[in-house]
């Protein structure tokens, strides 16, 4: 009974914290835009099409890689499915992420997966593990990227204080080790079940070995760098960013994605992600470029997801036709 009484209070506090975070991000971002509006209007724009096209190609490759990772992870949960069927479900479900609530991607995948013959319970568990490994991978990309920040820029953009960069290296390494500890299946299972209890759902058992979880996290780690490369190319279309800054820009997008993902009541972290990208990217590019990059990349990702959803529809139809004519289906 005590747990039943505590859950609403915990949910209320979590929602309050998310609202406060969103309010702070929008306030400081809006204040920066307001104070620099004249500079934004007078900036001379020169858009390069080649990096834009390359960015879209890389982002599409990232989307397909995520679908491939999920298809592979289904086998860990005793859900073997054809690549076409799994990729079709994953790609089609991505488009509903844009609905408010932060759960429609999961609901869509469970529903479409059920139509494809997948267990709804195990599909939901695979999505939960995907979210956990993606979050840890994004955190790792950001932490590693900090090692590549120019010292002066790091101090002015992130702390504003004269901190010795070598002191932060040990902190970063400790946090990286903690990320690997979080992925240990018994601990990861406890964390997932804590979330299930807060949502009023029954506990689940995680049927994964440590090497399975590490393998999935490694795949998502690579996917994070891939989408970071797409972000870097997109920003390079508006400002000549050197390739040496790729680890930094990848880390900026990773932490912006992670914080936006954690603010679950805002679809896709709308506003939160853009504010964080602008605040960090402005250390390397003019404010107008940082702002347009943050806003424009949201549209660019949406275009990518729309194309991916179209591919998902085609794959699902092909998979359905193949199942209908196969001897096993008969």
Rosetta silent file (secondary structure, phi, psi, omega in degrees, C-alpha in Angstrom):
SEQUENCE: XXXXXXXXXXXXXXXXXXXXXXXXXXXXXXXXXXXXXXXXXXXXXXXXXXXXXXXXXXXXXXXXXXXXXXXXXXXXXXXXXXXXXXXXXXXXXXXXXXXXXXXXXXXXXXXXXXXXXXXXXXXXXXXXXXXXXXXXXXXXXXXXXXXXXXXXXXXXXXXXXXXXXXXXXXXXXXXXXXXXXXXXXXXXXXXXXXXXXXXXXXXXXXXXXXXXXXXXXXXXXXXXXXXXXXXXXXXXXXXXXXXXXXXXXXXXXXXXXXXXXXXXXXXXXXXXXXXXXXXXXXXXXXXXXXXXXXXXXXXXXXXXXXXXXXXXXXXXXXXXXXXXXXXXXX
SCORE:     score description
SCORE:     0.000 S_00000001
   1 L     0.000  -37.278 -179.780    0.000    0.000    0.000 S_00000001
   2 H   -62.081  -43.300  179.518    2.842    2.361    0.783 S_00000001
   3 H   -60.424  -38.533  179.712    4.307    1.863   -2.705 S_00000001
   4 H   -63.053  -34.010 -179.820    0.902    2.633   -4.245 S_00000001
   5 H   -78.272  -29.141 -176.598    0.834    5.940   -2.344 S_00000001
   6 H   -79.155  -32.682 -174.999    4.440    6.839   -3.199 S_00000001
   7 H   -56.663  -47.687  178.588    4.196    6.254   -6.959 S_00000001
   8 H   -60.180  -37.041  179.471    1.979    9.276   -7.751 S_00000001
   9 H   -66.236  -41.487  178.373    4.272   11.529   -5.724 S_00000001
  10 H   -64.042  -43.961  178.723    7.364   10.229   -7.541 S_00000001
  11 H   -61.641  -40.741 -179.348    5.693   10.696  -10.916 S_00000001
  12 H   -64.813  -41.983  179.204    4.643   14.222   -9.941 S_00000001
  13 H   -66.429  -39.931  177.698    8.180   15.133   -8.832 S_00000001
  14 H   -63.220  -44.074  178.981    9.673   13.690  -12.026 S_00000001
  15 H   -64.192  -39.976  178.140    7.211   15.660  -14.140 S_00000001
  16 H   -62.224  -44.919  178.512    7.932   18.840  -12.155 S_00000001
  17 H   -61.656  -38.936  179.122   11.673   18.388  -12.651 S_00000001
  18 H   -66.172  -41.395  179.178   11.175   17.884  -16.371 S_00000001
  19 H   -63.629  -42.432  178.869    9.020   21.018  -16.636 S_00000001
  20 H   -62.470  -44.232  178.979   11.618   23.062  -14.743 S_00000001
  21 H   -61.047  -46.099  179.605   14.415   21.755  -16.995 S_00000001
  22 H   -61.979  -42.411  179.417   12.424   22.530  -20.121 S_00000001
  23 H   -62.166  -42.599  179.936   11.588   26.004  -18.812 S_00000001
  24 H   -64.539  -44.013 -179.899   15.218   26.801  -18.015 S_00000001
  25 H   -61.813  -46.692 -178.512   16.454   25.631  -21.420 S_00000001
  26 H   -65.950  -38.073 -179.397   13.809   27.633  -23.297 S_00000001
  27 H   -63.129  -51.693 -176.683   14.400   30.721  -21.126 S_00000001
  28 H   -69.458  -35.591  177.116   18.172   30.872  -21.614 S_00000001
  29 H   -66.797  -45.373  178.959   17.928   29.951  -25.290 S_00000001
  30 H   -63.059  -38.657  179.099   15.226   32.560  -25.878 S_00000001
  31 H   -65.371  -39.485  177.960   17.217   35.211  -24.032 S_00000001
  32 H   -64.686  -41.071  178.729   20.283   34.490  -26.169 S_00000001
  33 H   -65.381  -42.760 -177.857   18.230   34.752  -29.360 S_00000001
  34 H   -62.965  -43.911 -177.108   16.590   37.986  -28.246 S_00000001
  35 H   -74.140  -16.511 -178.708   19.880   39.671  -27.351 S_00000001
  36 L  -120.153   22.696 -175.914   21.501   38.607  -30.634 S_00000001
  37 H   -63.350  -37.060  179.419   18.526   38.994  -32.984 S_00000001
  38 H   -63.577  -42.439  177.595   20.202   41.771  -34.980 S_00000001
  39 H   -62.322  -38.126 -179.897   23.261   39.596  -35.588 S_00000001
  40 H   -64.643  -38.681 -178.927   21.000   36.759  -36.709 S_00000001
  41 H   -72.430  -33.072 -174.185   19.264   38.979  -39.260 S_00000001
  42 H   -90.876   -5.057 -176.720   22.471   40.442  -40.680 S_00000001
  43 L   -65.591  136.015  179.025   24.426   37.204  -41.014 S_00000001
  44 L   -88.586  114.696 -175.109   25.507   36.441  -44.586 S_00000001
  45 L   -92.160  139.250  174.899   24.438   32.899  -45.437 S_00000001
  46 L  -140.852   99.470 -174.828   26.277   30.629  -47.864 S_00000001
  47 L   -91.997  131.049  177.854   24.808   27.122  -47.976 S_00000001
  48 L  -101.470  120.435 -175.162   26.859   24.297  -49.507 S_00000001
  49 H   -71.241  -31.599 -175.217   24.665   21.543  -51.009 S_00000001
  50 H   -59.630  -48.675  177.389   27.274   18.730  -51.028 S_00000001
  51 H   -63.377  -30.784  177.939   27.490   18.378  -47.204 S_00000001
  52 H   -63.751  -47.561  179.404   23.692   18.517  -47.015 S_00000001
  53 H   -63.532  -44.349  179.365   23.293   15.593  -49.405 S_00000001
  54 H   -61.701  -38.118  179.270   26.074   13.657  -47.675 S_00000001
  55 H   -62.407  -44.309 -179.621   24.407   14.320  -44.309 S_00000001
  56 H   -64.053  -39.694  178.245   21.083   12.870  -45.488 S_00000001
  57 H   -62.555  -45.006  179.923   22.819    9.766  -46.860 S_00000001
  58 H   -64.698  -40.320 -179.795   24.654    9.228  -43.557 S_00000001
  59 H   -67.049  -36.620  175.518   21.454    9.758  -41.548 S_00000001
  60 H   -66.043  -39.174  176.532   19.586    7.221  -43.670 S_00000001
  61 H   -63.226  -38.408  177.269   22.432    4.761  -43.098 S_00000001
  62 H   -62.368  -42.751  179.878   22.118    5.454  -39.368 S_00000001
  63 H   -62.605  -44.297  179.610   18.386    4.710  -39.468 S_00000001
  64 H   -65.749  -35.845  178.066   18.923    1.420  -41.281 S_00000001
  65 H   -64.109  -41.285  178.363   21.681    0.473  -38.818 S_00000001
  66 H   -62.638  -39.962  176.971   19.314    1.008  -35.873 S_00000001
  67 H   -63.941  -38.868  178.829   16.726   -1.239  -37.524 S_00000001
  68 H   -65.573  -40.407  178.891   19.423   -3.871  -38.063 S_00000001
  69 H   -63.160  -43.373 -179.780   20.485   -3.676  -34.405 S_00000001
  70 H   -65.671  -40.174  176.657   16.910   -4.158  -33.221 S_00000001
  71 H   -58.297  -43.032  179.076   16.447   -7.134  -35.570 S_00000001
  72 H   -66.961  -38.954 -177.762   19.573   -8.689  -34.092 S_00000001
  73 H   -68.509  -27.484  179.807   18.455   -7.975  -30.507 S_00000001
  74 H   -59.272  -30.791 -179.750   15.120   -9.732  -31.058 S_00000001
  75 H   -66.444  -30.422  177.145   16.991  -13.031  -31.219 S_00000001
  76 H   -66.011  -23.623 -178.082   18.215  -12.504  -27.656 S_00000001
  77 L  -103.961   19.512  177.839   14.564  -12.449  -26.574 S_00000001
  78 L    66.279   32.608 -178.601   13.611  -15.588  -28.470 S_00000001
  79 L  -123.847   68.125  178.318   11.936  -13.618  -31.248 S_00000001
  80 L   -67.326  130.101  179.194   13.540  -14.650  -34.540 S_00000001
  81 L  -141.716  155.842  177.031   12.103  -12.621  -37.382 S_00000001
  82 L   -67.382  152.829 -179.436   13.122  -11.954  -40.943 S_00000001
  83 H   -61.439  -39.769 -179.868   15.208   -8.847  -41.490 S_00000001
  84 H   -62.756  -44.194 -178.502   12.575   -7.398  -43.802 S_00000001
  85 H   -65.180  -48.125 -178.032    9.794   -7.888  -41.259 S_00000001
  86 H   -65.189  -44.427  179.718   11.763   -6.493  -38.305 S_00000001
  87 H   -64.868  -37.719  178.530   13.160   -3.540  -40.269 S_00000001
  88 H   -62.881  -44.117  177.899    9.699   -2.772  -41.639 S_00000001
  89 H   -61.829  -47.843 -176.146    8.207   -2.688  -38.137 S_00000001
  90 H   -62.613  -47.329 -176.041   11.052   -0.565  -36.754 S_00000001
  91 H   -67.378  -39.734  179.867   11.052    1.976  -39.599 S_00000001
  92 H   -67.540  -35.653 -177.375    7.272    2.395  -39.656 S_00000001
  93 H   -70.794  -20.684 -176.414    7.115    2.883  -35.886 S_00000001
  94 H   -65.950  -29.391 -174.660    9.599    5.749  -35.961 S_00000001
  95 H   -69.553  -25.162 -178.978    7.167    8.161  -37.552 S_00000001
  96 H   -82.179   -1.643  176.001    4.789    8.026  -34.552 S_00000001
  97 H   -61.455  -21.956 -174.384    7.579    9.307  -32.287 S_00000001
  98 H   -79.920   -4.888  174.667    6.401   12.797  -33.202 S_00000001
  99 L   -79.049  143.686  178.478    3.169   12.398  -31.257 S_00000001
 100 L   -64.678  148.713  178.178    3.227   13.878  -27.729 S_00000001
 101 L   125.488  -29.974  175.278    3.643   11.459  -24.863 S_00000001
 102 L    74.593    8.736 -177.303    7.024    9.896  -25.583 S_00000001
 103 L  -122.415   -5.445 -170.696    5.618    6.338  -25.721 S_00000001
 104 H   -70.462  -27.415  173.998    4.130    6.032  -29.193 S_00000001
 105 H   -60.747  -46.875  179.036    7.314    4.634  -30.715 S_00000001
 106 H   -65.042  -46.860  179.943    7.145    1.767  -28.220 S_00000001
 107 H   -60.383  -43.541 -179.445    3.389    1.314  -28.630 S_00000001
 108 H   -63.891  -40.855 -179.995    3.717    1.336  -32.413 S_00000001
 109 H   -68.278  -39.488  178.553    6.501   -1.225  -32.398 S_00000001
 110 H   -64.849  -43.650 -178.653    4.624   -3.522  -30.013 S_00000001
 111 H   -66.233  -50.433 -179.546    1.438   -3.266  -32.093 S_00000001
 112 H   -66.307  -36.212  177.111    3.120   -3.750  -35.475 S_00000001
 113 H   -64.403  -37.911  176.926    5.349   -6.468  -34.033 S_00000001
 114 H   -62.600  -38.933  177.013    2.267   -8.293  -32.753 S_00000001
 115 H   -65.582  -28.511  179.092    0.803   -8.185  -36.256 S_00000001
 116 L   -87.320    4.197  176.993    4.045   -9.689  -37.539 S_00000001
 117 L    94.372   10.369  179.436    3.798  -12.555  -35.036 S_00000001
 118 L   -89.413  147.930  176.070    6.129  -11.210  -32.339 S_00000001
 119 L   -66.641  128.307 -178.787    5.384  -11.494  -28.636 S_00000001
 120 H   -65.535  -38.772  179.942    4.179   -8.134  -27.374 S_00000001
 121 H   -64.289  -47.738 -178.752    5.791   -8.639  -23.961 S_00000001
 122 H   -71.234  -32.021  175.366    9.179   -9.578  -25.362 S_00000001
 123 H   -64.291  -43.525  177.769    9.008   -6.861  -27.998 S_00000001
 124 H   -61.863  -38.342  178.432    8.371   -4.307  -25.261 S_00000001
 125 H   -66.825  -38.223  178.163   11.308   -5.657  -23.286 S_00000001
 126 H   -64.423  -35.684  177.686   13.563   -5.411  -26.339 S_00000001
 127 H   -67.656  -40.426  178.995   12.541   -1.761  -26.749 S_00000001
 128 H   -62.146  -43.692  177.574   13.329   -1.078  -23.071 S_00000001
 129 H   -65.469  -38.395  177.307   16.804   -2.598  -23.448 S_00000001
 130 H   -60.223  -45.332  179.027   17.315   -0.619  -26.644 S_00000001
 131 H   -60.443  -42.961 -179.014   16.473    2.620  -24.831 S_00000001
 132 H   -65.064  -47.239 -177.901   18.870    1.760  -22.000 S_00000001
 133 H   -69.981  -34.370  175.754   21.774    0.806  -24.272 S_00000001
 134 H   -64.369  -42.045 -179.138   21.167    3.807  -26.535 S_00000001
 135 H   -64.307  -44.735  178.227   21.210    6.146  -23.537 S_00000001
 136 H   -63.916  -40.857  179.074   24.445    4.680  -22.187 S_00000001
 137 H   -62.685  -42.006  178.267   25.999    4.815  -25.661 S_00000001
 138 H   -63.474  -41.818  177.966   25.036    8.487  -26.040 S_00000001
 139 H   -62.300  -40.880  179.609   26.507    9.276  -22.617 S_00000001
 140 H   -64.970  -41.882  178.885   29.741    7.492  -23.554 S_00000001
 141 H   -61.038  -43.156  179.385   30.029    9.393  -26.842 S_00000001
 142 H   -65.403  -44.664 -179.052   29.613   12.685  -25.003 S_00000001
 143 H   -62.320  -43.405  178.732   32.094   11.787  -22.270 S_00000001
 144 H   -66.800  -35.623 -179.532   34.714   10.669  -24.799 S_00000001
 145 H   -63.771  -28.051  179.656   34.106   13.774  -26.900 S_00000001
 146 H   -62.001  -26.255  178.872   35.071   15.952  -23.933 S_00000001
 147 L   -69.826  -14.425 -178.035   38.624   14.649  -24.304 S_00000001
 148 L  -104.832   -2.296  179.132   38.756   16.338  -27.734 S_00000001
 149 L   -70.723  135.317  170.832   37.476   19.770  -26.728 S_00000001
 150 L   -59.089  137.795 -170.654   40.058   22.555  -26.982 S_00000001
 151 H   -57.451  -47.479 -177.295   40.876   23.479  -23.400 S_00000001
 152 H   -63.827  -40.566 -179.663   39.992   27.164  -23.620 S_00000001
 153 H   -66.642  -41.475  179.665   36.730   26.450  -25.417 S_00000001
 154 H   -58.485  -44.748 -177.334   35.810   23.739  -22.940 S_00000001
 155 H   -67.632  -43.463 -175.274   36.287   26.090  -20.020 S_00000001
 156 H   -74.304  -34.884 -174.591   34.377   29.001  -21.517 S_00000001
 157 H   -82.858  -37.384 -172.279   31.494   26.968  -22.967 S_00000001
 158 H  -103.531  -31.789 -175.158   30.845   24.456  -20.201 S_00000001
 159 H  -121.591  -35.839 -175.071   32.134   25.919  -16.949 S_00000001
 160 L    71.259    7.838 -177.591   33.148   29.545  -17.407 S_00000001
 161 L  -120.440  151.467  179.469   35.789   28.870  -14.768 S_00000001
 162 L   -75.808   70.964 -179.498   39.580   28.464  -15.048 S_00000001
 163 L   -94.570  137.000  176.786   39.531   24.681  -14.450 S_00000001
 164 L   -71.066  127.678 -175.321   42.521   22.578  -15.431 S_00000001
 165 H   -62.963  -32.673 -179.264   41.425   20.157  -18.146 S_00000001
 166 H   -61.455  -30.031  178.461   43.572   17.339  -16.746 S_00000001
 167 H   -66.441  -33.555 -179.523   41.434   17.326  -13.622 S_00000001
 168 H   -75.876  -23.707 -178.409   38.342   16.574  -15.675 S_00000001
 169 H   -58.991  -42.754 -179.544   39.986   13.651  -17.469 S_00000001
 170 H   -66.943  -38.505  177.484   39.816   11.475  -14.353 S_00000001
 171 H   -61.961  -43.403  179.784   36.177   12.411  -13.787 S_00000001
 172 H   -61.748  -45.218 -179.395   35.367   11.445  -17.379 S_00000001
 173 H   -63.294  -39.883  177.950   37.142    8.094  -17.029 S_00000001
 174 H   -62.887  -42.896  179.349   35.285    7.305  -13.786 S_00000001
 175 H   -65.026  -35.371  177.032   31.939    8.103  -15.438 S_00000001
 176 H   -63.830  -43.627  177.631   32.830    5.842  -18.368 S_00000001
 177 H   -61.934  -41.066  178.860   33.532    2.977  -15.958 S_00000001
 178 H   -62.500  -35.274  178.437   30.190    3.631  -14.220 S_00000001
 179 H   -62.521  -40.001  178.116   28.423    3.400  -17.581 S_00000001
 180 H   -68.544  -32.790  178.076   29.826   -0.108  -18.070 S_00000001
 181 H   -66.945  -40.546  179.714   28.715   -1.058  -14.549 S_00000001
 182 H   -59.325  -31.121 -177.817   25.147    0.095  -15.296 S_00000001
 183 L   -77.595   -6.656  179.327   25.069   -2.313  -18.250 S_00000001
 184 L   -62.288  121.942 -170.042   25.695   -5.362  -16.010 S_00000001
 185 H   -48.871  -46.901  178.890   22.513   -7.440  -16.599 S_00000001
 186 H   -58.908  -40.407  179.248   21.485   -7.972  -12.918 S_00000001
 187 H   -72.277  -42.954  178.530   21.836   -4.230  -12.255 S_00000001
 188 H   -61.101  -40.631  177.321   20.282   -3.246  -15.577 S_00000001
 189 H   -61.921  -40.478  178.089   17.376   -5.588  -14.847 S_00000001
 190 H   -63.113  -42.377  179.494   16.861   -3.975  -11.447 S_00000001
 191 H   -64.090  -42.623  178.586   16.830   -0.513  -13.014 S_00000001
 192 H   -63.980  -41.384 -179.653   14.327   -1.601  -15.672 S_00000001
 193 H   -69.939  -29.522  173.792   12.074   -3.206  -13.065 S_00000001
 194 H   -62.404  -44.170  176.358   12.216   -0.065  -10.947 S_00000001
 195 H   -63.675  -37.344  178.663   10.870    1.821  -13.931 S_00000001
 196 H   -64.744  -39.882  179.103    8.232   -0.876  -14.466 S_00000001
 197 H   -65.502  -40.814  178.759    7.070   -0.556  -10.861 S_00000001
 198 H   -62.645  -30.171  178.645    6.802    3.222  -11.160 S_00000001
 199 L   -87.826   -0.709 -179.527    4.616    2.682  -14.216 S_00000001
 200 L    74.944   24.913 -178.968    2.523    0.109  -12.354 S_00000001
 201 L  -104.886  154.323  178.824    3.688   -2.730  -14.622 S_00000001
 202 L   -68.289  154.526  179.690    4.758   -6.247  -13.560 S_00000001
 203 L   -68.201  153.847 -179.993    8.440   -7.038  -13.183 S_00000001
 204 L  -124.819  159.704  176.909   10.301   -8.653  -16.072 S_00000001
 205 L  -108.210  131.033 -176.591   13.289  -10.960  -16.299 S_00000001
 206 L   -89.825  109.362 -175.833   16.179   -9.918  -18.497 S_00000001
 207 L   -88.965   50.460 -175.933   17.327  -12.940  -20.571 S_00000001
 208 L  -126.640  143.340  170.970   20.665  -11.427  -21.556 S_00000001
 209 L   -87.828  163.752 -177.688   24.270  -12.167  -20.771 S_00000001
 210 H   -60.190  -39.779 -178.764   26.718   -9.365  -20.103 S_00000001
 211 H   -68.018  -28.924  175.940   28.412   -9.880  -23.451 S_00000001
 212 H   -65.862  -46.626 -179.677   25.021   -9.620  -25.185 S_00000001
 213 H   -64.473  -42.761  178.664   24.310   -6.267  -23.538 S_00000001
 214 H   -63.065  -38.131  178.201   27.839   -5.024  -24.264 S_00000001
 215 H   -62.948  -43.976  178.011   27.449   -6.095  -27.880 S_00000001
 216 H   -65.080  -42.443  178.765   24.208   -4.146  -28.245 S_00000001
 217 H   -62.786  -38.648  178.750   25.724   -1.124  -26.489 S_00000001
 218 H   -64.226  -40.134  177.739   28.758   -1.283  -28.796 S_00000001
 219 H   -63.191  -44.327  179.056   26.465   -1.299  -31.835 S_00000001
 220 H   -69.399  -30.150  175.312   24.558    1.713  -30.522 S_00000001
 221 H   -62.025  -45.416  176.540   27.858    3.389  -29.675 S_00000001
 222 H   -64.491  -38.513  178.865   28.854    3.093  -33.327 S_00000001
 223 H   -64.653  -34.943  177.648   25.414    4.307  -34.404 S_00000001
 224 H   -63.463  -40.090  177.709   25.826    7.385  -32.183 S_00000001
 225 H   -68.236  -32.759  179.830   29.047    8.296  -33.958 S_00000001
 226 H   -67.177  -46.954  178.176   27.320    7.770  -37.310 S_00000001
 227 H   -67.901  -29.565  174.433   24.469   10.159  -36.522 S_00000001
 228 H   -64.083  -37.521  176.506   27.082   12.531  -35.085 S_00000001
 229 H   -65.174  -39.149  176.566   28.836   12.481  -38.449 S_00000001
 230 H   -62.730  -38.970  177.090   25.512   13.317  -40.105 S_00000001
 231 H   -65.877  -42.951  179.511   25.091   16.244  -37.714 S_00000001
 232 H   -61.173  -43.266  178.860   28.643   17.440  -38.395 S_00000001
 233 H   -64.276  -39.752  179.570   28.042   17.339  -42.162 S_00000001
 234 H   -62.948  -45.817  178.675   24.777   19.240  -41.760 S_00000001
 235 H   -64.221  -34.130 -179.401   26.472   21.973  -39.718 S_00000001
 236 H   -67.472  -18.991  177.353   29.310   22.081  -42.270 S_00000001
 237 L   -69.736  -21.304 -178.558   26.797   23.043  -44.940 S_00000001
 238 L  -109.028  -16.759 -177.820   26.371   26.412  -43.175 S_00000001
 239 L  -155.462  136.494 -176.651   29.859   26.918  -41.740 S_00000001
 240 L   -71.552   85.709  178.034   33.272   25.416  -42.643 S_00000001
 241 L   -84.177  131.013  177.464   33.812   23.102  -39.674 S_00000001
 242 L   -70.441  150.748 -178.320   37.126   21.200  -39.746 S_00000001
 243 H   -64.737  -22.914  179.416   36.915   17.407  -39.641 S_00000001
 244 H   -63.323  -20.053 -179.973   39.027   17.476  -36.468 S_00000001
 245 H   -88.550    2.019 -178.951   35.942   18.788  -34.636 S_00000001
 246 H   -55.720  -45.292  177.030   33.862   15.728  -35.563 S_00000001
 247 H   -58.903  -35.357 -178.804   34.293   14.100  -32.102 S_00000001
 248 H   -70.447  -48.836 -178.695   33.165   17.359  -30.494 S_00000001
 249 H   -66.133  -35.698  175.966   30.098   17.909  -32.697 S_00000001
 250 H   -63.021  -40.324  178.304   29.146   14.228  -32.336 S_00000001
 251 H   -67.274  -37.551  177.897   29.359   14.633  -28.557 S_00000001
 252 H   -61.391  -46.761  179.825   27.258   17.804  -28.654 S_00000001
 253 H   -68.301  -35.282 -179.545   24.466   16.062  -30.506 S_00000001
 254 H   -61.845  -46.658 -178.122   24.760   12.969  -28.280 S_00000001
 255 H   -71.931  -33.861  177.114   24.248   14.899  -25.035 S_00000001
 256 H   -66.172  -41.524  177.257   21.486   17.020  -26.592 S_00000001
 257 H   -63.622  -43.211 -176.550   19.725   13.858  -27.771 S_00000001
 258 H   -63.041  -48.326 -179.346   20.152   12.191  -24.370 S_00000001
 259 H   -66.747  -40.651  176.305   18.719   15.073  -22.354 S_00000001
 260 H   -62.428  -35.913  178.296   15.909   15.544  -24.865 S_00000001
 261 H   -66.594  -37.292 -178.082   15.163   11.820  -24.642 S_00000001
 262 H   -73.272  -23.089  175.634   14.943   11.961  -20.844 S_00000001
 263 L   -83.764   79.319 -164.983   12.399   14.793  -21.003 S_00000001
 264 L   -70.511  -21.781 -175.827    9.757   12.244  -21.943 S_00000001
 265 L   -81.707   -6.532  175.640    6.687   14.498  -21.913 S_00000001
 266 L  -105.570  122.919 -177.775    8.058   16.538  -24.841 S_00000001
 267 H   -60.333  120.433  178.056    7.964   14.641  -28.172 S_00000001
 268 H    58.710   26.313  178.763   11.559   14.000  -29.233 S_00000001
 269 H    62.290   33.278 -176.220   12.817   16.590  -26.754 S_00000001
 270 L   -56.862  123.678 -178.892   11.430   19.409  -28.918 S_00000001
 271 L    93.178  -42.638  179.290   13.050   22.677  -27.836 S_00000001
 272 H   -68.134  -51.024 -179.001   15.325   21.013  -25.284 S_00000001
 273 H   -59.822  -43.786 -177.645   17.595   19.427  -27.872 S_00000001
 274 H   -65.707  -38.773  179.750   17.778   22.619  -29.922 S_00000001
 275 H   -64.629  -41.453 -179.457   18.590   24.749  -26.901 S_00000001
 276 H   -69.793  -42.162  177.958   21.445   22.497  -25.797 S_00000001
 277 H   -58.910  -46.102 -179.291   22.865   22.213  -29.322 S_00000001
 278 H   -62.473  -44.861 -176.683   22.840   25.994  -29.690 S_00000001
 279 H   -62.617  -35.801 -177.687   24.406   26.588  -26.278 S_00000001
 280 H   -89.929  -37.923 -177.108   27.315   24.207  -26.948 S_00000001
 281 H   -70.553  -24.582 -178.218   27.824   24.683  -30.686 S_00000001
 282 L   -64.790  -13.994  176.023   28.087   28.461  -30.330 S_00000001
 283 L   -71.379  -14.382 -175.149   31.566   27.911  -28.880 S_00000001
 284 L  -122.556  -19.213 -178.949   32.712   26.936  -32.409 S_00000001
 285 L  -135.266  161.143  175.408   30.416   28.762  -34.836 S_00000001
 286 L   -59.980  153.053 -177.639   28.584   32.120  -34.864 S_00000001
 287 H   -55.262  -43.605  178.387   25.273   32.191  -32.991 S_00000001
 288 H   -57.594  -39.733  179.589   23.154   32.454  -36.170 S_00000001
 289 H   -67.426  -43.102  179.654   24.818   29.309  -37.546 S_00000001
 290 H   -61.611  -41.402 -179.024   24.380   27.438  -34.246 S_00000001
 291 H   -67.455  -49.062 -179.469   20.698   28.404  -34.109 S_00000001
 292 H   -64.630  -36.900  177.510   19.901   27.538  -37.717 S_00000001
 293 H   -63.129  -45.559 -179.236   21.838   24.275  -37.400 S_00000001
 294 H   -62.386  -46.921 -179.244   19.903   23.264  -34.291 S_00000001
 295 H   -71.548  -43.721 -177.120   16.509   24.090  -35.804 S_00000001
 296 H   -66.303  -34.470 -178.804   17.325   22.881  -39.301 S_00000001
 297 H   -67.703  -29.608  174.176   18.675   19.536  -38.152 S_00000001
 298 H   -60.566  -45.829  178.483   15.317   18.804  -36.521 S_00000001
 299 H   -65.213  -40.185 -179.359   13.654   19.252  -39.929 S_00000001
 300 H   -63.124  -42.230  176.934   16.413   17.228  -41.601 S_00000001
 301 H   -64.589  -39.231  179.002   15.912   14.337  -39.177 S_00000001
 302 H   -63.192  -40.985  176.273   12.150   14.497  -39.771 S_00000001
 303 H   -62.069  -42.884  177.244   12.716   14.220  -43.528 S_00000001
 304 H   -58.944  -44.830 -178.885   14.987   11.237  -42.879 S_00000001
 305 H   -66.391  -35.058  178.502   12.329    9.568  -40.724 S_00000001
 306 H   -65.621  -43.488  176.469    9.654   10.170  -43.358 S_00000001
 307 H   -63.143  -43.283  179.159   11.794    8.498  -46.014 S_00000001
 308 H   -61.683  -39.610  178.683   12.534    5.661  -43.593 S_00000001
 309 H   -63.293  -38.536  176.709    8.819    5.159  -42.879 S_00000001
 310 H   -63.028  -41.787  176.364    8.192    4.851  -46.617 S_00000001
 311 H   -63.810  -38.445  179.274   10.901    2.203  -46.866 S_00000001
 312 H   -62.172  -40.616  177.998    9.340    0.462  -43.849 S_00000001
 313 H   -61.015  -43.795  179.610    5.937    0.271  -45.567 S_00000001
 314 H   -63.598  -46.511 -179.246    7.547   -1.330  -48.621 S_00000001
 315 H   -62.151  -40.307 -178.808    9.533   -3.833  -46.529 S_00000001
 316 H   -66.904  -38.790  178.482    6.474   -4.800  -44.504 S_00000001
 317 H   -66.775  -42.713  177.979    4.399   -5.398  -47.604 S_00000001
 318 H   -61.837  -42.731  179.799    7.152   -7.493  -49.186 S_00000001
 319 H   -63.573  -39.700  179.016    7.495   -9.491  -45.958 S_00000001
 320 H   -65.236  -41.412  178.611    3.721  -10.067  -45.813 S_00000001
 321 H   -64.290  -43.577  179.601    3.645  -11.271  -49.412 S_00000001
 322 H   -62.189  -40.050  179.311    6.581  -13.619  -48.796 S_00000001
 323 H   -66.321  -35.608 -177.180    4.893  -15.079  -45.700 S_00000001
 324 H   -70.086  -31.402 -176.078    1.645  -15.615  -47.611 S_00000001
 325 H   -99.981   -5.187 -178.227    3.290  -17.610  -50.417 S_00000001
 326 L   -75.451  148.841  177.941    5.845  -19.535  -48.348 S_00000001
 327 L   -58.476  -34.525 -179.328    5.232  -23.259  -47.690 S_00000001
 328 L   -64.251  -36.252 -178.819    5.469  -22.638  -43.941 S_00000001
 329 L   -70.826  -29.341  178.656    2.625  -20.170  -44.115 S_00000001
 330 L   -76.660    0.000    0.000    0.475  -22.661  -45.934 S_00000001
